[in-house]
Amino acid sequence: MKKLITAVALAATLMCGTVQAAPMTIKFAHVVAEKTPKGRMANKFKELAEERLPGKVVVEVYPNSQLFGDDKVLEAMLLGDVQLAAPSLSKFSRYTKQLDIFDLPFLFKDMAAVDRFQQGPAGQKLLNSLEKKGLLGLGYLHNGLKQMSAFKPLRVPADAKGLKFRIQASDVLAAQFEQLGAAPVKKPFSEVFTLLQTKAIDGTENPWSNTYSKKFFEVQPYITETDHGLLDYMVVTSAEFWTGLPADVRDVLKKSLDEALAYGNQIAAEQAMSDRQKIIDSKRSEVIALTEAERAQWVEAMKPVWQKFEDRIGKDLIEAALQANQ
Ligand code: LMR
């Protein structure tokens, strides 16, 4: 009897032509915790997209490198195994040289300057810099400025000499630490805590929200407020996936993403400050402020990195970034 009712219901549905296509699944993979600017932005995007495209789209967000680490995610995207990701701007080195600009030490005077550059013509053009590789940049997201941490206090560049620092896969970041006489070690984000805990490395550089949410402060007794470089993100998708979407769906997804990015960019600074305070309150790590003179030494020590990468990045692009400081 039950089978008969099901068959009748199915026939009726087919006759009325109301069989719904299964919703499309969009996988968004990232490597950080959920309570970070990137985690919160990705969840906001899911909320907005699913609310606006009910029954049409399901967004699955995979935080904490659950689906792919940043070393694999772009390859996976080109194979169609993930549709959205927001790797740090330092992780595109293999795909384009232009995005290396964001790793130049002490390039931007503050996050407002970063914002002006990213939202201005030069920054917007860079969203297309991955096109030849089959990837599209859909927008920028802030995390913020990076601090250096170690098992010993780092007050002047000489303090970093001889130490091993974990870095993201970027040649500019490697040059930055080499310039200090330190040894850069390129490792995926998911390995950083264990590397520090086992003392396989001596230090690292990260913005406050990553240092707090991944508990690096529990295994790094000293954090210096160097604010020497930027850790921001580009949301990327595969050109094949994006251009293959029905235009109306794509428009709603883009609008939802733009709103999620605006939200993420708005909360990033506030999250950085509150995570910084939580680290201070924990008393697990001492936060070291630099004097003007000490800071000037770090700027000076890292300056040669600019000359090294000037040709590769392009003088005009560096000039455009510097303009954003004014
Ligand atoms: C890192 O590897 O340190 C960062 O890129 C992680 C992230 O996504 O913030």
Short mmCIF file of C-alpha atoms and ligand atoms in Angstrom, two decimals:
data_model
loop_
_atom_site.label_atom_id
_atom_site.label_comp_id
_atom_site.label_asym_id
_atom_site.label_seq_id
_atom_site.Cartn_x
_atom_site.Cartn_y
_atom_site.Cartn_z
CA MET A 1 0.00 0.00 0.00
CA LYS A 2 2.77 2.36 1.03
CA LYS A 3 4.62 1.62 -2.22
CA LEU A 4 1.47 2.34 -4.22
CA ILE A 5 0.96 5.73 -2.52
CA THR A 6 4.61 6.64 -3.17
CA ALA A 7 4.30 5.64 -6.83
CA VAL A 8 1.07 7.65 -7.22
CA ALA A 9 2.68 10.68 -5.55
CA LEU A 10 5.72 10.39 -7.80
CA ALA A 11 3.55 10.10 -10.94
CA ALA A 12 1.50 13.12 -9.85
CA THR A 13 4.66 15.13 -9.25
CA LEU A 14 6.04 14.19 -12.63
CA MET A 15 2.78 15.08 -14.37
CA CYS A 16 2.70 18.47 -12.69
CA GLY A 17 6.30 18.98 -13.70
CA THR A 18 7.30 20.04 -10.20
CA VAL A 19 10.32 17.78 -9.77
CA GLN A 20 12.95 20.03 -8.24
CA ALA A 21 16.56 19.77 -9.35
CA ALA A 22 18.87 18.97 -6.43
CA PRO A 23 20.48 22.12 -5.01
CA MET A 24 23.96 22.90 -6.21
CA THR A 25 26.66 22.37 -3.56
CA ILE A 26 29.34 25.03 -3.25
CA LYS A 27 32.29 23.99 -1.11
CA PHE A 28 34.22 26.78 0.59
CA ALA A 29 37.47 25.53 2.13
CA HIS A 30 39.74 27.48 4.44
CA VAL A 31 42.45 26.80 6.99
CA VAL A 32 41.68 29.03 9.96
CA ALA A 33 39.28 28.74 12.89
CA GLU A 34 35.66 29.85 12.64
CA LYS A 35 36.09 32.75 15.07
CA THR A 36 38.40 34.71 12.78
CA PRO A 37 37.63 37.31 10.10
CA LYS A 38 37.88 34.61 7.42
CA GLY A 39 35.81 32.05 9.31
CA ARG A 40 33.12 34.60 10.09
CA MET A 41 33.07 35.95 6.54
CA ALA A 42 32.69 32.44 5.06
CA ASN A 43 29.81 31.63 7.43
CA LYS A 44 28.14 34.95 6.62
CA PHE A 45 28.40 34.15 2.91
CA LYS A 46 26.76 30.76 3.50
CA GLU A 47 23.94 32.39 5.48
CA LEU A 48 23.23 35.06 2.84
CA ALA A 49 23.56 32.80 -0.21
CA GLU A 50 21.32 30.05 1.17
CA GLU A 51 18.71 32.54 2.36
CA ARG A 52 18.58 34.17 -1.09
CA LEU A 53 18.77 31.02 -3.18
CA PRO A 54 16.61 28.59 -1.20
CA GLY A 55 16.59 25.08 -2.64
CA LYS A 56 19.04 26.16 -5.33
CA VAL A 57 22.31 26.43 -3.49
CA VAL A 58 23.86 24.77 -0.46
CA VAL A 59 27.14 26.22 0.80
CA GLU A 60 29.36 23.86 2.75
CA VAL A 61 32.07 25.67 4.68
CA TYR A 62 35.10 23.61 5.73
CA PRO A 63 37.29 25.48 8.27
CA ASN A 64 40.58 24.40 9.93
CA SER A 65 42.11 22.74 6.82
CA GLN A 66 39.42 20.04 7.13
CA LEU A 67 39.02 19.68 3.38
CA PHE A 68 42.25 21.04 1.92
CA GLY A 69 45.29 22.89 3.24
CA ASP A 70 46.31 26.07 1.44
CA ASP A 71 49.07 24.14 -0.30
CA LYS A 72 46.52 21.93 -2.12
CA VAL A 73 43.37 24.00 -2.36
CA LEU A 74 44.09 25.79 -5.65
CA GLU A 75 44.93 22.57 -7.46
CA ALA A 76 41.75 21.04 -6.04
CA MET A 77 39.79 24.07 -7.25
CA LEU A 78 41.02 23.62 -10.80
CA LEU A 79 39.92 19.99 -10.62
CA GLY A 80 36.45 21.06 -9.46
CA ASP A 81 36.75 19.53 -5.98
CA VAL A 82 36.18 22.86 -4.20
CA GLN A 83 34.54 26.02 -5.53
CA LEU A 84 35.64 28.81 -3.17
CA ALA A 85 38.69 29.50 -1.02
CA ALA A 86 40.39 32.54 0.45
CA PRO A 87 44.10 31.82 0.67
CA SER A 88 46.39 34.42 2.11
CA LEU A 89 47.86 36.73 -0.55
CA SER A 90 51.25 35.17 0.24
CA LYS A 91 50.13 31.83 -1.11
CA PHE A 92 49.71 32.76 -4.78
CA SER A 93 53.43 32.99 -5.55
CA ARG A 94 53.33 29.91 -7.77
CA TYR A 95 50.50 31.42 -9.81
CA THR A 96 51.50 35.08 -10.25
CA LYS A 97 54.39 37.32 -9.30
CA GLN A 98 52.29 40.46 -8.96
CA LEU A 99 50.60 39.47 -5.71
CA ASP A 100 54.06 39.30 -4.12
CA ILE A 101 53.62 43.01 -3.59
CA PHE A 102 51.53 42.39 -0.51
CA ASP A 103 54.46 40.66 1.21
CA LEU A 104 56.92 43.55 0.97
CA PRO A 105 57.80 44.39 4.59
CA PHE A 106 56.56 47.71 5.99
CA LEU A 107 54.84 48.61 2.71
CA PHE A 108 51.56 49.98 4.03
CA LYS A 109 51.40 52.45 6.89
CA ASP A 110 48.11 51.07 8.23
CA MET A 111 45.05 49.03 7.26
CA ALA A 112 43.26 52.08 5.83
CA ALA A 113 46.09 52.36 3.27
CA VAL A 114 45.76 48.64 2.49
CA ASP A 115 42.07 49.19 1.90
CA ARG A 116 42.67 52.17 -0.41
CA PHE A 117 45.12 50.16 -2.49
CA GLN A 118 42.97 47.01 -2.70
CA GLN A 119 39.81 48.91 -3.60
CA GLY A 120 41.58 51.30 -6.00
CA PRO A 121 42.28 50.61 -9.71
CA ALA A 122 45.63 48.81 -9.22
CA GLY A 123 44.26 46.53 -6.50
CA GLN A 124 41.13 45.72 -8.47
CA LYS A 125 43.22 44.87 -11.52
CA LEU A 126 45.18 42.38 -9.44
CA LEU A 127 41.98 40.40 -8.93
CA ASN A 128 42.44 39.34 -12.58
CA SER A 129 46.10 38.39 -12.18
CA LEU A 130 45.28 34.67 -11.87
CA GLU A 131 43.09 34.48 -14.98
CA LYS A 132 45.69 32.72 -17.12
CA LYS A 133 45.83 29.97 -14.53
CA GLY A 134 42.06 29.49 -14.66
CA LEU A 135 41.30 31.30 -11.40
CA LEU A 136 39.25 34.42 -10.72
CA GLY A 137 39.71 36.77 -7.78
CA LEU A 138 36.34 37.83 -6.40
CA GLY A 139 37.45 40.22 -3.67
CA TYR A 140 39.82 40.99 -0.81
CA LEU A 141 39.45 40.24 2.86
CA HIS A 142 41.49 41.69 5.70
CA ASN A 143 43.02 39.78 8.51
CA GLY A 144 45.56 42.40 9.42
CA LEU A 145 49.17 43.14 10.24
CA LYS A 146 51.55 40.43 11.43
CA GLN A 147 53.55 40.24 14.62
CA MET A 148 56.65 38.13 15.23
CA SER A 149 56.79 35.59 18.01
CA ALA A 150 59.58 33.48 19.47
CA PHE A 151 60.87 31.67 22.55
CA LYS A 152 63.02 34.70 23.32
CA PRO A 153 62.21 38.41 23.27
CA LEU A 154 62.76 39.99 19.84
CA ARG A 155 63.44 43.70 20.29
CA VAL A 156 65.91 44.43 17.53
CA PRO A 157 66.62 42.56 14.27
CA ALA A 158 69.83 41.03 15.69
CA ASP A 159 67.65 39.09 18.17
CA ALA A 160 66.21 37.07 15.28
CA LYS A 161 69.60 36.03 13.94
CA GLY A 162 70.14 32.29 13.68
CA LEU A 163 66.51 31.44 14.57
CA LYS A 164 64.22 29.24 12.48
CA PHE A 165 60.94 30.90 11.53
CA ARG A 166 57.96 29.18 9.95
CA ILE A 167 56.73 31.13 6.94
CA GLN A 168 53.99 30.76 4.36
CA ALA A 169 55.08 29.60 0.90
CA SER A 170 56.35 32.99 -0.33
CA ASP A 171 59.79 33.88 -1.64
CA VAL A 172 59.42 37.47 -0.40
CA LEU A 173 58.83 36.22 3.13
CA ALA A 174 61.82 33.90 2.80
CA ALA A 175 63.99 36.85 1.75
CA GLN A 176 62.66 38.91 4.65
CA PHE A 177 63.92 36.40 7.22
CA GLU A 178 67.16 35.75 5.36
CA GLN A 179 67.76 39.46 5.55
CA LEU A 180 67.66 39.14 9.34
CA GLY A 181 70.15 36.27 9.28
CA ALA A 182 67.36 33.88 10.27
CA ALA A 183 66.30 30.64 8.58
CA PRO A 184 62.83 30.64 6.96
CA VAL A 185 60.98 27.32 6.88
CA LYS A 186 57.98 27.05 4.51
CA LYS A 187 55.29 24.95 6.18
CA PRO A 188 51.49 24.63 5.94
CA PHE A 189 49.43 26.50 8.50
CA SER A 190 48.01 23.27 9.96
CA GLU A 191 51.49 22.25 11.16
CA VAL A 192 52.50 25.45 12.93
CA PHE A 193 51.28 24.64 16.45
CA THR A 194 53.05 21.27 16.54
CA LEU A 195 56.24 22.73 15.06
CA LEU A 196 56.29 25.31 17.85
CA GLN A 197 55.26 22.89 20.57
CA THR A 198 58.05 20.46 19.66
CA LYS A 199 60.48 23.36 19.17
CA ALA A 200 61.22 22.19 15.63
CA ILE A 201 61.08 25.91 14.84
CA ASP A 202 61.86 28.91 17.03
CA GLY A 203 59.31 31.41 15.90
CA THR A 204 56.66 32.52 13.49
CA GLU A 205 54.80 35.56 12.16
CA ASN A 206 51.04 35.86 12.25
CA PRO A 207 48.26 38.35 12.88
CA TRP A 208 46.54 38.40 16.28
CA SER A 209 43.46 36.38 15.31
CA ASN A 210 45.55 33.43 14.05
CA THR A 211 47.92 33.59 17.02
CA TYR A 212 44.96 33.52 19.39
CA SER A 213 42.60 31.07 17.68
CA LYS A 214 45.33 28.52 16.95
CA LYS A 215 46.84 28.91 20.44
CA PHE A 216 50.30 29.82 19.15
CA PHE A 217 50.56 32.21 22.13
CA GLU A 218 50.52 29.19 24.45
CA VAL A 219 53.74 27.92 22.88
CA GLN A 220 55.44 31.26 22.17
CA PRO A 221 56.33 33.17 25.34
CA TYR A 222 57.14 36.41 23.49
CA ILE A 223 55.22 38.28 20.81
CA THR A 224 56.67 41.51 19.41
CA GLU A 225 54.31 44.09 17.95
CA THR A 226 56.33 44.51 14.81
CA ASP A 227 53.31 44.95 12.49
CA HIS A 228 55.92 44.44 9.80
CA GLY A 229 53.77 42.87 7.11
CA LEU A 230 50.29 42.13 5.94
CA LEU A 231 48.20 38.99 6.08
CA ASP A 232 45.14 39.51 3.93
CA TYR A 233 43.23 37.22 1.63
CA MET A 234 41.84 36.95 -1.87
CA VAL A 235 38.62 35.01 -2.35
CA VAL A 236 39.10 32.90 -5.45
CA THR A 237 37.04 30.57 -7.60
CA SER A 238 37.69 28.65 -10.80
CA ALA A 239 36.81 30.55 -13.97
CA GLU A 240 35.21 27.41 -15.36
CA PHE A 241 32.84 27.05 -12.40
CA TRP A 242 32.01 30.73 -12.12
CA THR A 243 31.33 31.43 -15.78
CA GLY A 244 29.32 28.19 -16.03
CA LEU A 245 26.80 29.38 -13.41
CA PRO A 246 23.38 30.65 -14.55
CA ALA A 247 23.71 34.45 -14.67
CA ASP A 248 20.96 35.08 -12.09
CA VAL A 249 22.53 32.65 -9.58
CA ARG A 250 25.98 34.13 -10.16
CA ASP A 251 24.69 37.65 -9.51
CA VAL A 252 23.11 36.66 -6.21
CA LEU A 253 26.24 34.78 -5.15
CA LYS A 254 28.45 37.77 -6.00
CA LYS A 255 26.21 40.17 -4.11
CA SER A 256 26.17 37.82 -1.10
CA LEU A 257 29.94 37.52 -1.24
CA ASP A 258 30.43 41.29 -1.51
CA GLU A 259 28.28 41.77 1.57
CA ALA A 260 30.08 39.00 3.46
CA LEU A 261 33.43 40.60 2.56
CA ALA A 262 32.27 44.03 3.70
CA TYR A 263 31.22 42.43 6.99
CA GLY A 264 34.55 40.56 7.34
CA ASN A 265 36.55 43.69 6.56
CA GLN A 266 34.57 45.66 9.08
CA ILE A 267 35.10 43.21 11.97
CA ALA A 268 38.78 42.36 11.25
CA ALA A 269 40.34 45.28 13.16
CA GLU A 270 38.07 44.86 16.14
CA GLN A 271 38.75 41.11 16.25
CA ALA A 272 42.52 41.77 16.09
CA MET A 273 42.30 44.09 19.08
CA SER A 274 40.13 41.78 21.17
CA ASP A 275 42.30 38.72 20.41
CA ARG A 276 45.40 40.74 21.28
CA GLN A 277 43.83 41.62 24.62
CA LYS A 278 42.88 37.99 25.32
CA ILE A 279 46.50 36.99 24.72
CA ILE A 280 47.72 39.67 27.13
CA ASP A 281 45.12 38.63 29.73
CA SER A 282 46.14 34.97 29.46
CA LYS A 283 49.63 35.88 30.73
CA ARG A 284 50.97 32.96 28.68
CA SER A 285 52.86 35.29 26.41
CA GLU A 286 54.47 38.68 26.90
CA VAL A 287 53.50 41.24 24.29
CA ILE A 288 56.48 43.50 23.55
CA ALA A 289 55.93 47.02 22.22
CA LEU A 290 58.74 48.54 20.15
CA THR A 291 60.15 52.01 20.65
CA GLU A 292 60.35 54.22 17.55
CA ALA A 293 64.11 53.64 17.40
CA GLU A 294 63.75 49.85 17.63
CA ARG A 295 61.08 49.85 14.97
CA ALA A 296 63.29 51.90 12.67
CA GLN A 297 65.93 49.17 12.95
CA TRP A 298 63.48 46.52 11.71
CA VAL A 299 62.45 48.76 8.80
CA GLU A 300 66.08 49.32 7.87
CA ALA A 301 67.05 45.65 8.18
CA MET A 302 64.24 44.51 5.89
CA LYS A 303 64.48 47.28 3.30
CA PRO A 304 66.81 45.37 0.89
CA VAL A 305 63.94 42.95 0.24
CA TRP A 306 62.25 45.70 -1.77
CA GLN A 307 65.17 46.07 -4.18
CA LYS A 308 65.39 42.32 -4.57
CA PHE A 309 61.77 42.00 -5.75
CA GLU A 310 61.27 45.36 -7.48
CA ASP A 311 61.71 44.02 -11.03
CA ARG A 312 59.63 40.96 -10.44
CA ILE A 313 56.70 42.89 -8.94
CA GLY A 314 56.99 46.02 -11.07
CA LYS A 315 57.98 49.55 -10.04
CA ASP A 316 54.59 51.00 -11.08
CA LEU A 317 52.71 48.64 -8.84
CA ILE A 318 54.95 49.44 -5.87
CA GLU A 319 54.42 53.13 -6.62
CA ALA A 320 50.64 52.66 -6.65
CA ALA A 321 50.82 50.94 -3.26
CA LEU A 322 52.92 53.74 -1.82
CA GLN A 323 50.43 56.30 -3.12
CA ALA A 324 47.80 54.64 -0.94
CA ASN A 325 49.81 55.66 2.13
CA GLN A 326 49.19 59.33 1.43
C1 LMR B 1 49.22 31.12 7.34
O1 LMR B 1 49.48 30.10 6.68
O2 LMR B 1 49.91 31.52 8.27
C2 LMR B 1 47.98 31.92 6.99
O3 LMR B 1 47.93 32.08 5.60
C3 LMR B 1 46.74 31.23 7.48
C4 LMR B 1 45.51 32.03 7.13
O4 LMR B 1 44.77 31.63 6.26
O5 LMR B 1 45.32 33.07 7.79
#
